[in-house]
Amino acid sequence: GQNIDQPTEMTATEGAIVQINCTYQTSGFNGLFWYQQHAGEAPTFLSYNVLDGLEEKGRFSSFLSRSKGYSYLLLKELQMKDSASYLCAVRDSNYQLIWGAGTKLIIKP
Amino acid sequence: GAVVSQHPSRVICKSGTSVKIECRSLDFQATTMFWYRQFPKQSLMLMATSNEGSKATYEQGVEKDKFLINHASLTLSTLTVTSAHPEDSSFYICSVDRGNTEAFFGQGTRLTVV
């Protein structure tokens, strides 16, 4: 079966750095997405990786290793508004998005 | 601005009635749209793939007669929850792909069946 694993919950301090990991086993791979979802709202796009390496976009960076079936989302200079759930999703061989359960990130002052 | 618009954002209905949710692609034509539901503290669960001009493709375990999908144009897909029951209360979200590298979501619809 297809599976995406990410931690259920993480806590970090305002101004610090946090890394959210995602491991996947899917039938084929056509890219990995990270989304941010605030409670009661739809997910918003953060990043897309299809090749190995690090993609940097402001305070957020996303890394991919296809050989290891592994990705992480790195958030720097954490702000209170970053408190949200972070969803990892992989597009499989049928180009269907397979979703992780999400990581709830709690930011403390 | 928004790429995908979903209506309504919140609806409360009585048990046994039907509710229609609209999903519009604002910036581009979409031959395919996706409908998800999400229970509290759980991930997105794909319900069905809406195909313009043809029947929707439903995921295993999703009742096609209960969740009617119509994709009559390249910019509009509708999901109708028929004979709604309290267990259908959930957050319903539509999404549209632009190529394979972008996926945009509607604002979501919070359905409460009383």
PDB file of C-alpha atoms in Angstrom:
ATOM      1  CA  GLY A   1       0.000   0.000   0.000  1.00  0.00           C
ATOM      2  CA  GLN A   2       0.899   3.634  -0.162  1.00  0.00           C
ATOM      3  CA  ASN A   3       2.000   5.389   2.969  1.00  0.00           C
ATOM      4  CA  ILE A   4       3.178   8.806   4.056  1.00  0.00           C
ATOM      5  CA  ASP A   5       4.488   9.313   7.582  1.00  0.00           C
ATOM      6  CA  GLN A   6       5.013  12.551   9.434  1.00  0.00           C
ATOM      7  CA  PRO A   7       5.044  13.356  13.142  1.00  0.00           C
ATOM      8  CA  THR A   8       1.664  14.092  14.648  1.00  0.00           C
ATOM      9  CA  GLU A   9       2.692  17.149  16.606  1.00  0.00           C
ATOM     10  CA  MET A  10       5.742  19.322  17.212  1.00  0.00           C
ATOM     11  CA  THR A  11       6.418  22.271  19.486  1.00  0.00           C
ATOM     12  CA  ALA A  12       8.923  25.052  18.868  1.00  0.00           C
ATOM     13  CA  THR A  13       9.779  28.491  20.201  1.00  0.00           C
ATOM     14  CA  GLU A  14       9.159  31.792  18.467  1.00  0.00           C
ATOM     15  CA  GLY A  15      12.267  32.887  16.575  1.00  0.00           C
ATOM     16  CA  ALA A  16      13.739  29.390  16.449  1.00  0.00           C
ATOM     17  CA  ILE A  17      14.088  26.846  13.633  1.00  0.00           C
ATOM     18  CA  VAL A  18      12.053  23.677  13.224  1.00  0.00           C
ATOM     19  CA  GLN A  19      12.341  20.750  10.816  1.00  0.00           C
ATOM     20  CA  ILE A  20       9.300  18.645   9.944  1.00  0.00           C
ATOM     21  CA  ASN A  21      10.121  15.281   8.414  1.00  0.00           C
ATOM     22  CA  CYS A  22       8.120  13.240   5.936  1.00  0.00           C
ATOM     23  CA  THR A  23       8.850   9.712   4.711  1.00  0.00           C
ATOM     24  CA  TYR A  24       6.909   8.055   1.947  1.00  0.00           C
ATOM     25  CA  GLN A  25       6.342   4.737   0.222  1.00  0.00           C
ATOM     26  CA  THR A  26       4.283   5.194  -2.919  1.00  0.00           C
ATOM     27  CA  SER A  27       3.706   3.488  -6.227  1.00  0.00           C
ATOM     28  CA  GLY A  28       5.826   5.794  -8.330  1.00  0.00           C
ATOM     29  CA  PHE A  29       6.866   9.353  -7.663  1.00  0.00           C
ATOM     30  CA  ASN A  30       5.985  12.499  -9.553  1.00  0.00           C
ATOM     31  CA  GLY A  31       6.760  15.177  -7.025  1.00  0.00           C
ATOM     32  CA  LEU A  32       6.299  16.038  -3.365  1.00  0.00           C
ATOM     33  CA  PHE A  33       4.292  18.944  -1.975  1.00  0.00           C
ATOM     34  CA  TRP A  34       4.190  20.717   1.341  1.00  0.00           C
ATOM     35  CA  TYR A  35       1.068  22.602   2.357  1.00  0.00           C
ATOM     36  CA  GLN A  36       0.171  24.715   5.359  1.00  0.00           C
ATOM     37  CA  GLN A  37      -3.299  24.414   6.830  1.00  0.00           C
ATOM     38  CA  HIS A  38      -4.700  26.628   9.574  1.00  0.00           C
ATOM     39  CA  ALA A  39      -7.578  25.206  11.590  1.00  0.00           C
ATOM     40  CA  GLY A  40     -10.859  25.395   9.703  1.00  0.00           C
ATOM     41  CA  GLU A  41      -9.223  26.588   6.497  1.00  0.00           C
ATOM     42  CA  ALA A  42      -8.167  24.952   3.247  1.00  0.00           C
ATOM     43  CA  PRO A  43      -4.501  24.061   2.684  1.00  0.00           C
ATOM     44  CA  THR A  44      -2.219  26.621   1.071  1.00  0.00           C
ATOM     45  CA  PHE A  45       0.737  25.701  -1.107  1.00  0.00           C
ATOM     46  CA  LEU A  46       4.237  26.049   0.364  1.00  0.00           C
ATOM     47  CA  SER A  47       6.632  24.100  -1.830  1.00  0.00           C
ATOM     48  CA  TYR A  48       7.129  21.493  -4.528  1.00  0.00           C
ATOM     49  CA  ASN A  49      10.138  19.193  -4.974  1.00  0.00           C
ATOM     50  CA  VAL A  50      10.646  16.745  -7.805  1.00  0.00           C
ATOM     51  CA  LEU A  51      14.447  16.565  -7.911  1.00  0.00           C
ATOM     52  CA  ASP A  52      16.803  15.796  -5.040  1.00  0.00           C
ATOM     53  CA  GLY A  53      18.061  18.723  -3.067  1.00  0.00           C
ATOM     54  CA  LEU A  54      16.998  21.804  -1.221  1.00  0.00           C
ATOM     55  CA  GLU A  55      14.469  24.371  -2.422  1.00  0.00           C
ATOM     56  CA  GLU A  56      14.554  27.636  -0.520  1.00  0.00           C
ATOM     57  CA  LYS A  57      11.734  30.140  -0.437  1.00  0.00           C
ATOM     58  CA  GLY A  58      12.115  32.874   2.131  1.00  0.00           C
ATOM     59  CA  ARG A  59      11.831  31.513   5.664  1.00  0.00           C
ATOM     60  CA  PHE A  60      10.734  28.113   4.364  1.00  0.00           C
ATOM     61  CA  SER A  61      12.914  25.471   2.717  1.00  0.00           C
ATOM     62  CA  SER A  62      12.072  21.971   1.545  1.00  0.00           C
ATOM     63  CA  PHE A  63      14.464  19.096   0.966  1.00  0.00           C
ATOM     64  CA  LEU A  64      13.984  15.888  -0.991  1.00  0.00           C
ATOM     65  CA  SER A  65      15.897  12.608  -1.221  1.00  0.00           C
ATOM     66  CA  ARG A  66      14.133  10.293  -3.643  1.00  0.00           C
ATOM     67  CA  SER A  67      16.452   7.358  -2.945  1.00  0.00           C
ATOM     68  CA  LYS A  68      15.545   7.527   0.751  1.00  0.00           C
ATOM     69  CA  GLY A  69      11.873   8.366   0.239  1.00  0.00           C
ATOM     70  CA  TYR A  70      12.401  11.324   2.519  1.00  0.00           C
ATOM     71  CA  SER A  71      11.638  15.001   2.660  1.00  0.00           C
ATOM     72  CA  TYR A  72      11.717  17.722   5.259  1.00  0.00           C
ATOM     73  CA  LEU A  73      10.262  21.186   5.601  1.00  0.00           C
ATOM     74  CA  LEU A  74      12.492  23.669   7.404  1.00  0.00           C
ATOM     75  CA  LEU A  75      10.946  26.760   8.952  1.00  0.00           C
ATOM     76  CA  LYS A  76      13.282  29.516  10.134  1.00  0.00           C
ATOM     77  CA  GLU A  77      12.680  32.565  12.331  1.00  0.00           C
ATOM     78  CA  LEU A  78       9.445  31.091  13.568  1.00  0.00           C
ATOM     79  CA  GLN A  79       6.523  33.428  14.081  1.00  0.00           C
ATOM     80  CA  MET A  80       3.345  32.837  16.056  1.00  0.00           C
ATOM     81  CA  LYS A  81       1.358  32.828  12.815  1.00  0.00           C
ATOM     82  CA  ASP A  82       3.303  29.721  11.738  1.00  0.00           C
ATOM     83  CA  SER A  83       1.232  27.702  14.207  1.00  0.00           C
ATOM     84  CA  ALA A  84      -0.670  25.417  11.855  1.00  0.00           C
ATOM     85  CA  SER A  85      -0.745  21.914  10.452  1.00  0.00           C
ATOM     86  CA  TYR A  86       1.793  21.064   7.763  1.00  0.00           C
ATOM     87  CA  LEU A  87       0.784  18.469   5.210  1.00  0.00           C
ATOM     88  CA  CYS A  88       3.145  16.406   3.093  1.00  0.00           C
ATOM     89  CA  ALA A  89       1.731  14.978  -0.150  1.00  0.00           C
ATOM     90  CA  VAL A  90       3.264  12.858  -2.903  1.00  0.00           C
ATOM     91  CA  ARG A  91       2.041  12.571  -6.463  1.00  0.00           C
ATOM     92  CA  ASP A  92       2.140   8.904  -7.411  1.00  0.00           C
ATOM     93  CA  SER A  93       2.547   7.132 -10.761  1.00  0.00           C
ATOM     94  CA  ASN A  94      -1.120   7.887 -11.589  1.00  0.00           C
ATOM     95  CA  TYR A  95      -0.505  11.552 -10.769  1.00  0.00           C
ATOM     96  CA  GLN A  96      -2.849  11.229  -7.811  1.00  0.00           C
ATOM     97  CA  LEU A  97      -1.936  13.118  -4.646  1.00  0.00           C
ATOM     98  CA  ILE A  98      -1.373  10.891  -1.608  1.00  0.00           C
ATOM     99  CA  TRP A  99      -1.620  12.844   1.637  1.00  0.00           C
ATOM    100  CA  GLY A 100       0.081  12.488   4.977  1.00  0.00           C
ATOM    101  CA  ALA A 101      -1.965  13.008   8.135  1.00  0.00           C
ATOM    102  CA  GLY A 102      -0.270  16.315   8.794  1.00  0.00           C
ATOM    103  CA  THR A 103       1.984  17.656  11.545  1.00  0.00           C
ATOM    104  CA  LYS A 104       0.473  20.105  13.994  1.00  0.00           C
ATOM    105  CA  LEU A 105       3.095  22.727  14.811  1.00  0.00           C
ATOM    106  CA  ILE A 106       2.678  24.659  18.051  1.00  0.00           C
ATOM    107  CA  ILE A 107       4.724  27.822  18.461  1.00  0.00           C
ATOM    108  CA  LYS A 108       5.365  29.088  21.972  1.00  0.00           C
ATOM    109  CA  PRO A 109       6.480  32.620  22.840  1.00  0.00           C
TER     110      PRO A 109
ATOM    111  CA  GLY B   1      -5.992  36.395  -5.761  1.00  0.00           C
ATOM    112  CA  ALA B   2      -7.877  33.139  -5.411  1.00  0.00           C
ATOM    113  CA  VAL B   3      -7.428  30.583  -8.139  1.00  0.00           C
ATOM    114  CA  VAL B   4     -10.234  28.320  -6.971  1.00  0.00           C
ATOM    115  CA  SER B   5     -13.473  29.536  -5.427  1.00  0.00           C
ATOM    116  CA  GLN B   6     -15.709  27.272  -3.353  1.00  0.00           C
ATOM    117  CA  HIS B   7     -19.233  28.037  -2.125  1.00  0.00           C
ATOM    118  CA  PRO B   8     -20.679  28.055   0.448  1.00  0.00           C
ATOM    119  CA  SER B   9     -17.993  28.262   3.104  1.00  0.00           C
ATOM    120  CA  ARG B  10     -20.356  27.109   5.815  1.00  0.00           C
ATOM    121  CA  VAL B  11     -23.754  25.417   5.725  1.00  0.00           C
ATOM    122  CA  ILE B  12     -26.081  23.951   8.298  1.00  0.00           C
ATOM    123  CA  CYS B  13     -28.861  21.704   7.070  1.00  0.00           C
ATOM    124  CA  LYS B  14     -31.492  19.403   8.482  1.00  0.00           C
ATOM    125  CA  SER B  15     -31.096  15.659   8.342  1.00  0.00           C
ATOM    126  CA  GLY B  16     -32.635  14.256   5.161  1.00  0.00           C
ATOM    127  CA  THR B  17     -32.125  17.328   3.024  1.00  0.00           C
ATOM    128  CA  SER B  18     -29.613  17.818   0.211  1.00  0.00           C
ATOM    129  CA  VAL B  19     -26.785  20.310   0.017  1.00  0.00           C
ATOM    130  CA  LYS B  20     -24.954  21.510  -3.092  1.00  0.00           C
ATOM    131  CA  ILE B  21     -21.361  22.749  -2.957  1.00  0.00           C
ATOM    132  CA  GLU B  22     -19.832  24.599  -5.897  1.00  0.00           C
ATOM    133  CA  CYS B  23     -16.212  24.703  -6.949  1.00  0.00           C
ATOM    134  CA  ARG B  24     -15.064  27.157  -9.592  1.00  0.00           C
ATOM    135  CA  SER B  25     -11.704  27.398 -11.299  1.00  0.00           C
ATOM    136  CA  LEU B  26     -11.192  31.134 -11.776  1.00  0.00           C
ATOM    137  CA  ASP B  27      -7.951  31.478 -13.708  1.00  0.00           C
ATOM    138  CA  PHE B  28      -7.855  28.496 -16.030  1.00  0.00           C
ATOM    139  CA  GLN B  29      -9.951  25.735 -17.502  1.00  0.00           C
ATOM    140  CA  ALA B  30      -9.944  22.509 -15.560  1.00  0.00           C
ATOM    141  CA  THR B  31     -10.971  19.248 -17.147  1.00  0.00           C
ATOM    142  CA  THR B  32     -10.433  17.555 -13.792  1.00  0.00           C
ATOM    143  CA  MET B  33     -11.279  18.667 -10.276  1.00  0.00           C
ATOM    144  CA  PHE B  34     -10.897  16.769  -7.027  1.00  0.00           C
ATOM    145  CA  TRP B  35     -13.217  16.540  -4.048  1.00  0.00           C
ATOM    146  CA  TYR B  36     -11.883  15.800  -0.566  1.00  0.00           C
ATOM    147  CA  ARG B  37     -13.387  15.517   2.856  1.00  0.00           C
ATOM    148  CA  GLN B  38     -11.532  16.046   6.088  1.00  0.00           C
ATOM    149  CA  PHE B  39     -12.588  15.029   9.576  1.00  0.00           C
ATOM    150  CA  PRO B  40     -11.184  16.926  12.574  1.00  0.00           C
ATOM    151  CA  LYS B  41      -7.493  16.308  13.170  1.00  0.00           C
ATOM    152  CA  GLN B  42      -7.312  13.975  10.187  1.00  0.00           C
ATOM    153  CA  SER B  43      -5.784  14.302   6.763  1.00  0.00           C
ATOM    154  CA  LEU B  44      -7.501  14.970   3.482  1.00  0.00           C
ATOM    155  CA  MET B  45      -9.349  11.996   2.072  1.00  0.00           C
ATOM    156  CA  LEU B  46      -9.969  11.957  -1.663  1.00  0.00           C
ATOM    157  CA  MET B  47     -13.623  11.240  -2.362  1.00  0.00           C
ATOM    158  CA  ALA B  48     -13.808  11.500  -6.106  1.00  0.00           C
ATOM    159  CA  THR B  49     -12.294  12.930  -9.251  1.00  0.00           C
ATOM    160  CA  SER B  50     -14.640  15.106 -11.237  1.00  0.00           C
ATOM    161  CA  ASN B  51     -14.216  14.876 -15.025  1.00  0.00           C
ATOM    162  CA  GLU B  52     -15.642  17.513 -17.339  1.00  0.00           C
ATOM    163  CA  GLY B  53     -18.258  16.059 -19.655  1.00  0.00           C
ATOM    164  CA  SER B  54     -18.129  12.551 -18.221  1.00  0.00           C
ATOM    165  CA  LYS B  55     -18.850  10.610 -15.066  1.00  0.00           C
ATOM    166  CA  ALA B  56     -16.889  11.208 -11.924  1.00  0.00           C
ATOM    167  CA  THR B  57     -14.470   8.593 -10.648  1.00  0.00           C
ATOM    168  CA  TYR B  58     -15.225   7.664  -7.053  1.00  0.00           C
ATOM    169  CA  GLU B  59     -12.785   6.295  -4.512  1.00  0.00           C
ATOM    170  CA  GLN B  60     -13.480   2.969  -2.874  1.00  0.00           C
ATOM    171  CA  GLY B  61     -16.054   3.236  -0.142  1.00  0.00           C
ATOM    172  CA  VAL B  62     -17.579   6.505  -1.359  1.00  0.00           C
ATOM    173  CA  GLU B  63     -21.254   6.176  -2.311  1.00  0.00           C
ATOM    174  CA  LYS B  64     -21.749   7.742  -5.719  1.00  0.00           C
ATOM    175  CA  ASP B  65     -25.526   7.938  -5.255  1.00  0.00           C
ATOM    176  CA  LYS B  66     -25.074   9.894  -2.067  1.00  0.00           C
ATOM    177  CA  PHE B  67     -22.348  12.241  -3.239  1.00  0.00           C
ATOM    178  CA  LEU B  68     -23.448  13.411  -6.671  1.00  0.00           C
ATOM    179  CA  ILE B  69     -20.820  15.144  -8.742  1.00  0.00           C
ATOM    180  CA  ASN B  70     -21.499  17.199 -11.830  1.00  0.00           C
ATOM    181  CA  HIS B  71     -18.758  18.797 -13.928  1.00  0.00           C
ATOM    182  CA  ALA B  72     -20.777  20.503 -16.616  1.00  0.00           C
ATOM    183  CA  SER B  73     -18.196  23.074 -17.709  1.00  0.00           C
ATOM    184  CA  LEU B  74     -14.451  23.550 -17.683  1.00  0.00           C
ATOM    185  CA  THR B  75     -14.694  25.943 -14.748  1.00  0.00           C
ATOM    186  CA  LEU B  76     -17.395  24.484 -12.523  1.00  0.00           C
ATOM    187  CA  SER B  77     -17.840  21.269 -10.577  1.00  0.00           C
ATOM    188  CA  THR B  78     -20.580  20.665  -8.022  1.00  0.00           C
ATOM    189  CA  LEU B  79     -20.849  18.172  -5.197  1.00  0.00           C
ATOM    190  CA  THR B  80     -24.333  17.423  -3.887  1.00  0.00           C
ATOM    191  CA  VAL B  81     -24.670  15.609  -0.602  1.00  0.00           C
ATOM    192  CA  THR B  82     -28.067  13.913  -0.866  1.00  0.00           C
ATOM    193  CA  SER B  83     -30.236  12.925   2.073  1.00  0.00           C
ATOM    194  CA  ALA B  84     -27.638  14.258   4.453  1.00  0.00           C
ATOM    195  CA  HIS B  85     -27.167  12.666   7.872  1.00  0.00           C
ATOM    196  CA  PRO B  86     -25.216  13.890  10.898  1.00  0.00           C
ATOM    197  CA  GLU B  87     -22.335  11.547  10.021  1.00  0.00           C
ATOM    198  CA  ASP B  88     -21.903  13.484   6.777  1.00  0.00           C
ATOM    199  CA  SER B  89     -20.902  16.531   8.798  1.00  0.00           C
ATOM    200  CA  SER B  90     -17.358  17.308   7.721  1.00  0.00           C
ATOM    201  CA  PHE B  91     -15.085  19.761   5.951  1.00  0.00           C
ATOM    202  CA  TYR B  92     -15.353  19.364   2.175  1.00  0.00           C
ATOM    203  CA  ILE B  93     -12.625  20.800  -0.038  1.00  0.00           C
ATOM    204  CA  CYS B  94     -12.184  20.895  -3.790  1.00  0.00           C
ATOM    205  CA  SER B  95      -8.901  21.236  -5.617  1.00  0.00           C
ATOM    206  CA  VAL B  96      -7.683  21.847  -9.128  1.00  0.00           C
ATOM    207  CA  ASP B  97      -4.320  20.916 -10.622  1.00  0.00           C
ATOM    208  CA  ARG B  98      -2.486  23.255 -12.940  1.00  0.00           C
ATOM    209  CA  GLY B  99      -0.067  20.952 -14.660  1.00  0.00           C
ATOM    210  CA  ASN B 100       1.588  18.457 -12.348  1.00  0.00           C
ATOM    211  CA  THR B 101       3.459  20.947 -10.214  1.00  0.00           C
ATOM    212  CA  GLU B 102       0.643  23.017  -8.773  1.00  0.00           C
ATOM    213  CA  ALA B 103      -2.500  22.075  -6.896  1.00  0.00           C
ATOM    214  CA  PHE B 104      -4.885  24.783  -5.735  1.00  0.00           C
ATOM    215  CA  PHE B 105      -7.610  24.404  -3.152  1.00  0.00           C
ATOM    216  CA  GLY B 106     -10.945  26.063  -2.670  1.00  0.00           C
ATOM    217  CA  GLN B 107     -11.698  27.679   0.654  1.00  0.00           C
ATOM    218  CA  GLY B 108     -13.520  24.593   1.907  1.00  0.00           C
ATOM    219  CA  THR B 109     -17.107  24.057   3.044  1.00  0.00           C
ATOM    220  CA  ARG B 110     -17.952  23.246   6.644  1.00  0.00           C
ATOM    221  CA  LEU B 111     -21.105  21.117   6.524  1.00  0.00           C
ATOM    222  CA  THR B 112     -23.083  20.553   9.694  1.00  0.00           C
ATOM    223  CA  VAL B 113     -26.119  18.266   9.541  1.00  0.00           C
ATOM    224  CA  VAL B 114     -28.491  18.606  12.460  1.00  0.00           C
TER     225      VAL B 114
END
